[in-house]
Amino acid sequence: MSTHADVLVIGGGIVGVSAAYYLAREGLNVHLVEQGDIAAGSSYGNAGLVTLAHSTPLPSPAALQKGLRWMLDPTSPLYIKPRPDPGLLSWLWRFRAACSEEAFRRAVPVLGALSRLSLDLYRQLLDEEDIDAIFEQQGLLLIYLTEEGFEEDQQVAASMREFGLTSDVLTGDEVRERVPQARADVVGGVYYHDDAHIDPAGLTRALAERARARGATLHTHTKVLGLEVQNGQVARVRTTRGDFTADHVVLAAGAWSPLLAQDAGLSLPIQAAKGYSITVRRPQDFPEVPIILEEAKVAVTPMGDWLRFAGTLELAGLDMHINPTRVEAIKQGVRRYLHIDPDAEPLVELWRGLRPCTPDGYPIIGRAPRVSNLIIAAGHCMLGMTQGPGTGKLVADLVVGREPSVDIMPFAPSRFER
Ligand SMILES: Cc1cc2nc3c(=O)[nH]c(=O)nc-3n(C[C@H](O)[C@H](O)[C@H](O)COP(=O)(O)OP(=O)(O)OC[C@H]3O[C@@H](n4cnc5c(N)ncnc54)[C@H](O)[C@@H]3O)c2cc1C
């Protein structure tokens, strides 16, 4: 016996849940399978930024320049655990090719369009649905310890105006007026007006409930064991709680997507990039604005009674163990910019998650080559919370055959086959 669905969504992170929600809104019979609870993966404890200002690809000229220096230093913001993995080597090769100035400039408006669509959808969701989760649109403040970093980013801010992003440049004293915890060493800041922030787990779960209210069936603690492909179609999806057949299958399993895509003969170049967060009780007077400690690459996000510090990027495969050196690097970063010692504040939770990163910095959204009823929606790297609802909407457009509202060609899964 198997369960039949119009659409089976694999993965209960922000991407899968958003897809299930928008598909259910189309009146389709939607089933979602998730191996743990909703938001068990990287959509749980991330920094929760819904960001236009940082809607830039991971590969960039700066990543190439600094990344080479950082790569083998376990306390740096980017660390690659040396391992003999041909998938990692070919990923790094493609990543290097995507670090050119030209590729970066091409990517910014493409990623920005998907992020903007998502931000509009978040606002619409908050208006139309009874969503009980934190969503604040208070902008994003980047702060600096070095004149060099501050100057570089003033130029970035000027070029971002081209894409309609407004920002203010602040002196160190102006930063301290807004953020009383900022240290005297902070030389300045750039404040972007339009960004928002959310409690990622709360929002993903609330959206899953809205999908359920619109008729989607959510199967948690149901692990997909494999896809059976026959005659160019996913004919069956085997899970720990029985088999499913479906007219369309959406693969939204984040960093784990390549494991399942293999069954469909697809080699998805997604590397897991581990990051950590430390959530503490929010110190009194901490403002509502999220902050990025730019040189340290640490995000500081207020979430109601909590304050979350998140950062580091470690290419270490699907290994989930917590590396204390990386956690300490985040805490050290915080102490350098703010009069806050994360160890002195009451701990709410220490967490790690795996960002699903593609080598060119674009997510993978579209129909799988050679398997006509399989849609891939994965690989959002550092922007999955930002781009989740937009991706879910694009998946629904693909399933019902509607012209998508943003150009999805750059996201095509087939681009890695050329
Ligand atoms: C430290 C950190 C900070 C971040 N900060 C931000 C931020 O501020 N803003 C932003 O936009 N993004 C941020 N991100 C990135 C963001 O978290 C991810 O891009 C996003 O969560 C990806 O969503 P997803 O739904 O694709 O994957 P996930 O949330 O990982 O969901 C995939 C789901 O698939 C399930 N799954 C896997 N295999 C199977 C299987 N075989 N069967 C059934 N289910 C399966 C998993 O359990 C998981 O729940 C951050 C990430 C980290 C680690």
Coordinates of C-alpha atoms and ligand atoms in Angstrom, one line a residue:
M1 CA 0.0 0.0 0.0
S2 CA 1.3 3.5 -0.8
T3 CA -0.1 7.0 -0.3
H4 CA -0.7 9.0 -3.4
A5 CA -0.1 12.8 -3.5
D6 CA -0.5 15.4 -6.2
V7 CA 2.8 16.7 -4.8
L8 CA 5.2 15.1 -2.3
V9 CA 7.6 17.6 -0.7
I10 CA 10.8 16.1 0.9
G11 CA 12.2 18.2 3.7
G12 CA 10.5 20.3 6.4
G13 CA 12.9 23.3 6.5
I14 CA 11.9 26.8 5.3
V15 CA 12.2 25.8 1.7
G16 CA 10.1 22.6 1.9
V17 CA 7.5 24.2 4.2
S18 CA 7.1 27.3 1.9
A19 CA 6.7 25.0 -1.1
A20 CA 4.0 22.9 0.8
Y21 CA 2.2 26.1 1.8
Y22 CA 2.1 27.7 -1.7
L23 CA 1.2 24.3 -3.3
A24 CA -1.6 23.9 -0.8
R25 CA -2.9 27.4 -1.6
E26 CA -3.3 26.1 -5.2
G27 CA -5.8 23.5 -3.9
L28 CA -3.4 20.6 -4.5
N29 CA -3.2 17.4 -2.4
V30 CA 0.2 18.0 -0.8
H31 CA 2.1 15.7 1.5
L32 CA 5.4 16.7 3.2
V33 CA 7.8 14.3 4.7
E34 CA 10.5 15.3 7.2
Q35 CA 12.9 13.0 9.0
G36 CA 12.7 15.0 12.3
D37 CA 10.4 17.7 13.5
I38 CA 9.6 20.7 11.3
A39 CA 12.7 22.9 11.1
A40 CA 15.0 20.2 12.3
G41 CA 17.7 21.2 9.9
S42 CA 19.4 24.5 9.2
S43 CA 16.1 26.4 9.4
Y44 CA 16.2 26.1 13.2
G45 CA 18.9 28.2 14.9
N46 CA 20.2 30.4 12.2
A47 CA 20.6 34.2 12.4
G48 CA 17.1 34.8 11.1
L49 CA 18.1 37.7 8.8
V50 CA 15.8 38.3 5.8
T51 CA 18.4 40.4 4.1
L52 CA 18.5 42.4 0.9
A53 CA 21.8 44.0 1.9
H54 CA 23.6 40.7 2.2
S55 CA 21.9 39.0 -0.8
T56 CA 25.2 38.4 -2.4
P57 CA 26.8 35.1 -3.5
L58 CA 29.3 33.3 -1.3
P59 CA 31.9 33.2 -4.0
S60 CA 33.3 36.7 -4.5
P61 CA 36.6 38.4 -5.2
A62 CA 36.9 39.1 -1.5
A63 CA 36.1 35.5 -0.6
L64 CA 38.9 34.3 -2.9
Q65 CA 41.4 36.8 -1.4
K66 CA 40.6 36.3 2.2
G67 CA 39.4 32.7 1.9
L68 CA 42.8 31.4 0.9
R69 CA 44.3 33.0 4.0
W70 CA 41.4 31.8 6.2
M71 CA 40.9 28.3 4.8
L72 CA 43.2 26.3 6.9
D73 CA 42.9 28.4 10.1
P74 CA 40.4 26.7 12.5
T75 CA 39.6 30.0 14.2
S76 CA 38.9 32.0 11.0
P77 CA 35.3 32.8 9.7
L78 CA 35.9 30.2 6.8
Y79 CA 37.5 26.9 7.5
I80 CA 37.9 23.8 5.2
K81 CA 38.6 20.6 7.0
P82 CA 41.2 18.9 4.8
R83 CA 39.8 15.6 3.5
P84 CA 40.3 13.5 0.4
D85 CA 36.8 14.1 -1.1
P86 CA 36.7 14.4 -5.0
G87 CA 33.2 16.1 -4.6
L88 CA 34.8 18.8 -2.4
L89 CA 37.7 19.3 -4.8
S90 CA 35.5 19.8 -7.8
W91 CA 33.2 22.1 -5.7
L92 CA 36.2 24.2 -4.8
W93 CA 37.3 24.4 -8.4
R94 CA 33.9 25.6 -9.5
F95 CA 33.8 28.0 -6.5
R96 CA 37.1 29.6 -7.5
A97 CA 35.8 30.1 -11.1
A98 CA 32.7 31.9 -9.6
C99 CA 34.9 34.4 -7.6
S100 CA 35.5 36.8 -10.5
E101 CA 34.3 40.4 -10.3
E102 CA 32.1 39.8 -13.4
A103 CA 30.4 36.7 -12.0
F104 CA 29.8 38.5 -8.7
R105 CA 28.2 41.6 -10.3
R106 CA 26.0 39.3 -12.5
A107 CA 24.8 37.4 -9.4
V108 CA 23.8 40.3 -7.2
P109 CA 20.6 41.4 -9.0
V110 CA 19.6 37.8 -9.7
L111 CA 19.8 36.9 -6.0
G112 CA 18.4 40.2 -5.0
A113 CA 15.3 39.7 -7.1
L114 CA 14.5 36.4 -5.3
S115 CA 15.2 37.9 -1.9
R116 CA 12.9 40.9 -2.7
L117 CA 10.2 38.5 -3.8
S118 CA 10.6 36.7 -0.6
L119 CA 10.5 39.8 1.6
D120 CA 7.3 40.8 -0.1
L121 CA 5.8 37.4 0.5
Y122 CA 6.8 37.4 4.2
R123 CA 4.9 40.7 4.6
Q124 CA 1.9 39.3 2.7
L125 CA 1.9 36.2 4.8
L126 CA 2.0 38.3 8.0
D127 CA -1.0 40.3 6.6
E128 CA -3.1 37.4 5.4
E129 CA -2.3 34.5 7.7
D130 CA -2.6 34.4 11.5
I131 CA 1.2 33.8 11.9
D132 CA 2.3 33.9 15.5
A133 CA 6.1 34.4 15.1
I134 CA 8.6 37.2 15.3
F135 CA 9.0 39.2 12.2
E136 CA 10.5 42.7 12.5
Q137 CA 11.5 45.1 9.7
Q138 CA 14.1 47.2 11.5
G139 CA 16.9 47.2 8.9
L140 CA 20.4 45.8 9.3
L141 CA 23.5 47.5 10.8
L142 CA 27.0 46.5 9.8
I143 CA 29.8 47.6 12.1
Y144 CA 33.5 47.7 11.7
L145 CA 36.7 47.7 13.8
T146 CA 39.0 48.6 10.9
E147 CA 39.1 51.7 8.7
E148 CA 39.9 49.4 5.8
G149 CA 36.7 47.3 6.2
F150 CA 34.6 50.4 6.8
E151 CA 35.8 52.1 3.7
E152 CA 35.4 49.0 1.5
D153 CA 31.8 48.6 2.6
Q154 CA 31.0 52.3 2.1
Q155 CA 31.8 51.6 -1.6
V156 CA 29.7 48.4 -1.5
A157 CA 26.8 50.5 0.0
A158 CA 27.2 53.1 -2.8
S159 CA 27.1 50.4 -5.5
M160 CA 24.1 48.7 -3.8
R161 CA 22.1 52.0 -4.3
E162 CA 22.1 51.0 -8.0
F163 CA 19.9 48.1 -6.9
G164 CA 17.6 50.3 -4.9
L165 CA 19.1 49.6 -1.5
T166 CA 19.2 52.7 0.7
S167 CA 21.7 53.0 3.5
D168 CA 23.2 55.5 5.9
V169 CA 26.9 55.7 6.8
L170 CA 27.4 56.2 10.6
T171 CA 30.4 57.3 12.6
G172 CA 31.6 55.3 15.5
D173 CA 29.7 57.6 17.9
E174 CA 26.5 57.4 15.9
V175 CA 26.8 53.5 16.1
R176 CA 27.2 53.8 19.9
E177 CA 24.1 56.1 20.2
R178 CA 22.1 53.4 18.5
V179 CA 23.8 50.4 20.2
P180 CA 24.9 51.3 23.7
Q181 CA 26.8 48.0 24.0
A182 CA 29.2 48.9 21.1
R183 CA 32.8 49.3 22.2
A184 CA 34.9 52.5 21.7
D185 CA 37.0 50.5 19.1
V186 CA 34.1 50.4 16.6
V187 CA 35.1 52.9 13.9
G188 CA 31.8 53.2 12.1
G189 CA 28.8 51.5 10.6
V190 CA 26.6 51.1 7.5
Y191 CA 22.9 50.9 8.2
Y192 CA 20.6 49.4 5.5
H193 CA 17.0 50.4 5.9
D194 CA 14.9 47.6 4.3
D195 CA 16.1 44.3 5.9
A196 CA 14.0 42.3 8.3
H197 CA 14.6 39.6 10.9
I198 CA 12.6 36.7 12.2
D199 CA 12.8 33.8 14.7
P200 CA 13.5 31.2 12.1
A201 CA 12.2 28.1 13.9
G202 CA 9.1 29.8 15.1
L203 CA 8.3 31.2 11.7
T204 CA 9.0 27.9 9.8
R205 CA 6.7 26.0 12.3
A206 CA 4.0 28.7 12.1
L207 CA 4.1 28.5 8.3
A208 CA 3.9 24.7 8.4
E209 CA 0.7 25.1 10.5
R210 CA -0.8 27.4 7.9
A211 CA 0.1 24.9 5.2
R212 CA -1.7 22.2 7.3
A213 CA -4.7 24.5 7.8
R214 CA -4.9 24.8 4.0
G215 CA -5.0 21.0 3.6
A216 CA -1.3 19.8 3.4
T217 CA -0.5 16.7 5.3
L218 CA 2.8 16.8 7.3
H219 CA 4.5 13.6 8.1
T220 CA 7.2 14.3 10.7
H221 CA 9.7 11.7 11.9
T222 CA 9.4 10.1 8.4
K223 CA 12.8 9.6 6.7
V224 CA 13.0 9.2 3.0
L225 CA 15.1 6.1 2.3
G226 CA 15.2 6.4 -1.5
L227 CA 13.6 7.4 -4.8
E228 CA 12.7 4.8 -7.4
V229 CA 13.0 6.1 -10.9
Q230 CA 11.3 4.4 -13.9
N231 CA 10.9 5.6 -17.4
G232 CA 12.2 9.1 -16.6
Q233 CA 9.8 9.6 -13.6
V234 CA 10.0 9.2 -9.8
A235 CA 7.7 6.2 -9.6
R236 CA 7.9 5.7 -5.8
V237 CA 9.4 7.3 -2.8
R238 CA 10.3 4.9 0.0
T239 CA 10.2 6.2 3.6
T240 CA 10.4 4.8 7.1
R241 CA 6.7 5.1 7.3
G242 CA 5.6 3.6 4.0
D243 CA 5.8 4.3 0.3
F244 CA 4.5 7.4 -1.5
T245 CA 3.6 7.9 -5.2
A246 CA 3.1 11.4 -6.5
D247 CA 2.5 13.4 -9.7
H248 CA 5.3 15.7 -8.7
V249 CA 8.1 15.3 -6.1
V250 CA 9.9 18.3 -4.7
L251 CA 13.4 17.7 -3.2
A252 CA 14.0 20.3 -0.5
A253 CA 16.2 18.4 1.8
G254 CA 18.8 21.2 2.2
A255 CA 22.4 19.9 2.7
W256 CA 21.2 16.3 2.5
S257 CA 19.6 16.8 -1.0
P258 CA 22.6 15.3 -2.9
L259 CA 22.2 12.0 -1.1
L260 CA 18.7 11.5 -2.4
A261 CA 19.3 13.1 -5.8
Q262 CA 21.8 10.3 -6.6
D263 CA 18.9 7.9 -6.9
A264 CA 17.6 10.0 -9.8
G265 CA 21.1 10.0 -11.5
L266 CA 21.8 13.5 -10.4
S267 CA 25.0 14.8 -9.0
L268 CA 24.1 18.0 -7.1
P269 CA 27.2 20.0 -6.2
I270 CA 26.0 21.1 -2.8
Q271 CA 28.5 21.2 0.1
A272 CA 27.4 21.4 3.7
A273 CA 28.8 24.5 5.3
K274 CA 28.5 24.2 9.1
G275 CA 27.7 27.3 11.2
Y276 CA 27.0 27.8 14.8
S277 CA 24.8 29.9 17.0
I278 CA 24.8 30.8 20.6
T279 CA 21.5 32.2 22.0
V280 CA 21.4 34.0 25.3
R281 CA 18.8 36.0 27.3
R282 CA 18.7 39.4 25.7
P283 CA 20.6 42.0 27.7
Q284 CA 18.6 45.0 28.9
D285 CA 18.7 47.9 26.4
F286 CA 19.9 45.9 23.5
P287 CA 18.2 47.6 20.5
E288 CA 15.8 45.9 18.1
V289 CA 18.2 46.2 15.2
P290 CA 20.2 43.1 14.0
I291 CA 24.0 43.8 13.7
I292 CA 26.7 42.2 11.7
L293 CA 30.2 42.4 13.2
E294 CA 31.8 42.6 9.8
E295 CA 35.4 41.6 10.1
A296 CA 34.5 38.7 12.4
K297 CA 31.5 37.7 10.2
V298 CA 29.2 37.3 13.2
A299 CA 25.5 38.2 13.1
V300 CA 23.9 39.4 16.3
T301 CA 20.1 39.2 16.1
P302 CA 17.5 40.2 18.8
M303 CA 14.6 37.7 18.8
G304 CA 12.1 38.8 21.5
D305 CA 13.6 37.9 24.9
W306 CA 16.7 36.3 23.2
L307 CA 19.8 37.6 21.6
R308 CA 21.5 35.2 19.0
F309 CA 25.1 35.3 17.9
A310 CA 25.7 33.3 14.7
G311 CA 28.5 32.7 12.4
T312 CA 31.5 30.7 11.0
L313 CA 31.5 28.6 7.9
E314 CA 33.1 25.2 8.0
L315 CA 33.2 22.9 5.1
A316 CA 33.4 19.6 7.0
G317 CA 30.8 17.4 5.1
L318 CA 27.6 16.3 6.9
D319 CA 29.4 15.9 10.2
M320 CA 27.3 17.5 12.9
H321 CA 29.7 17.5 15.9
I322 CA 30.2 20.8 17.7
N323 CA 33.8 22.1 17.4
P324 CA 34.5 24.2 20.5
T325 CA 37.3 26.2 18.7
R326 CA 34.7 27.5 16.2
V327 CA 32.2 28.4 19.0
E328 CA 35.0 30.2 20.9
A329 CA 35.9 32.2 17.7
I330 CA 32.3 33.5 17.6
K331 CA 32.4 34.5 21.3
Q332 CA 35.8 36.2 20.9
G333 CA 34.3 38.1 17.9
V334 CA 31.4 39.4 20.0
R335 CA 33.7 40.5 22.8
R336 CA 35.9 42.6 20.4
Y337 CA 32.9 44.7 19.2
L338 CA 30.5 44.7 22.1
H339 CA 30.4 45.1 25.9
I340 CA 28.8 41.7 26.0
D341 CA 30.4 38.5 27.1
P342 CA 28.3 35.6 25.7
D343 CA 29.6 33.4 28.5
A344 CA 28.3 35.8 31.2
E345 CA 24.8 35.9 29.8
P346 CA 22.2 33.1 30.7
L347 CA 22.5 30.5 27.9
V348 CA 19.3 29.6 26.0
E349 CA 20.9 27.2 23.4
L350 CA 24.1 26.4 21.6
W351 CA 23.3 25.1 18.1
R352 CA 24.9 24.1 14.8
G353 CA 23.4 23.7 11.4
L354 CA 24.5 22.9 7.8
R355 CA 24.0 25.5 5.1
P356 CA 23.5 23.9 1.7
C357 CA 26.0 25.7 -0.5
T358 CA 26.4 25.5 -4.3
P359 CA 29.8 26.5 -5.8
D360 CA 28.3 29.4 -7.9
G361 CA 26.3 30.9 -5.0
Y362 CA 22.9 30.5 -6.7
P363 CA 20.3 28.1 -5.3
I364 CA 19.1 25.2 -7.4
I365 CA 15.4 25.6 -8.3
G366 CA 13.8 23.9 -11.3
R367 CA 13.0 20.6 -12.9
A368 CA 15.6 17.9 -12.7
P369 CA 17.2 16.9 -16.0
R370 CA 15.9 13.6 -17.3
V371 CA 13.4 13.0 -14.5
S372 CA 10.3 15.0 -15.5
N373 CA 8.3 14.9 -12.3
L374 CA 11.2 15.9 -10.0
I375 CA 11.7 19.5 -8.9
I376 CA 14.8 20.5 -7.0
A377 CA 14.6 23.3 -4.5
A378 CA 17.9 23.4 -2.5
G379 CA 21.3 24.9 -2.2
H380 CA 20.4 28.4 -0.7
C381 CA 23.6 28.5 1.4
M382 CA 23.5 31.6 3.6
L383 CA 20.2 32.9 2.2
G384 CA 17.7 30.1 2.7
M385 CA 15.6 32.0 5.4
T386 CA 15.6 35.1 3.2
Q387 CA 14.7 33.2 0.0
G388 CA 12.5 30.4 1.4
P389 CA 9.0 31.9 0.6
G390 CA 10.1 33.1 -2.8
T391 CA 11.4 29.6 -3.6
G392 CA 8.2 28.0 -2.4
K393 CA 6.2 30.3 -4.7
L394 CA 8.4 29.5 -7.7
V395 CA 8.0 25.8 -7.0
A396 CA 4.2 26.2 -7.0
D397 CA 4.4 28.2 -10.3
L398 CA 6.4 25.3 -11.9
V399 CA 3.9 22.7 -10.7
V400 CA 0.9 24.5 -12.0
G401 CA 2.6 25.7 -15.2
R402 CA 2.4 29.4 -14.5
E403 CA 5.1 31.9 -15.7
P404 CA 7.3 32.5 -12.6
S405 CA 7.5 36.1 -11.3
V406 CA 11.3 36.1 -11.4
D407 CA 13.6 34.6 -14.0
I408 CA 14.5 31.1 -12.8
M409 CA 16.9 30.3 -15.7
P410 CA 20.0 31.1 -13.5
F411 CA 18.8 28.6 -10.9
A412 CA 18.3 25.7 -13.4
P413 CA 19.6 22.3 -12.1
S414 CA 20.9 21.6 -15.6
R415 CA 23.5 24.4 -15.4
F416 CA 26.0 21.9 -13.7
E417 CA 25.7 19.5 -16.6
R418 CA 27.2 21.8 -19.2
Ligands
LIG1 C1 24.8 29.7 11.5 C2 23.9 29.9 10.4 C3 23.3 31.2 10.2 C4 22.5 31.4 9.1 N1 21.9 32.7 9.0 C5 21.0 32.9 8.0 C6 20.3 34.2 7.9 O1 20.5 35.1 8.8 N2 19.5 34.4 6.9 C7 19.3 33.5 5.9 O2 18.6 33.7 4.9 N3 19.9 32.2 6.0 C8 20.7 32.0 7.0 N4 21.3 30.7 7.1 C9 21.1 29.7 6.0 C10 19.7 29.1 6.2 O3 19.7 28.5 7.5 C11 19.6 27.9 5.2 O4 19.9 28.4 3.9 C12 18.2 27.4 5.2 O5 17.7 27.1 6.5 C13 18.0 26.2 4.2 O6 16.7 25.8 4.3 P1 16.3 24.4 3.7 O7 14.9 24.2 3.9 O8 16.8 24.3 2.3 O9 17.2 23.3 4.5 P2 16.9 22.7 6.0 O10 16.3 23.8 6.9 O11 18.2 22.2 6.4 O12 15.8 21.7 5.8 C14 16.1 20.4 5.1 C15 15.2 19.4 5.9 O13 15.3 18.2 5.2 C16 15.3 17.1 6.1 N5 15.8 15.9 5.5 C17 17.0 15.7 5.1 N6 17.1 14.4 4.6 C18 15.9 13.9 4.7 C19 15.4 12.6 4.4 N7 16.1 11.6 3.9 N8 14.1 12.4 4.6 C20 13.3 13.3 5.2 N9 13.7 14.5 5.5 C21 15.0 14.8 5.3 C22 16.1 17.7 7.3 O14 15.8 17.0 8.5 C23 15.8 19.2 7.3 O15 14.8 19.5 8.2 C24 22.2 30.4 8.2 C25 22.7 29.1 8.4 C26 23.5 28.9 9.5 C27 24.0 27.5 9.7

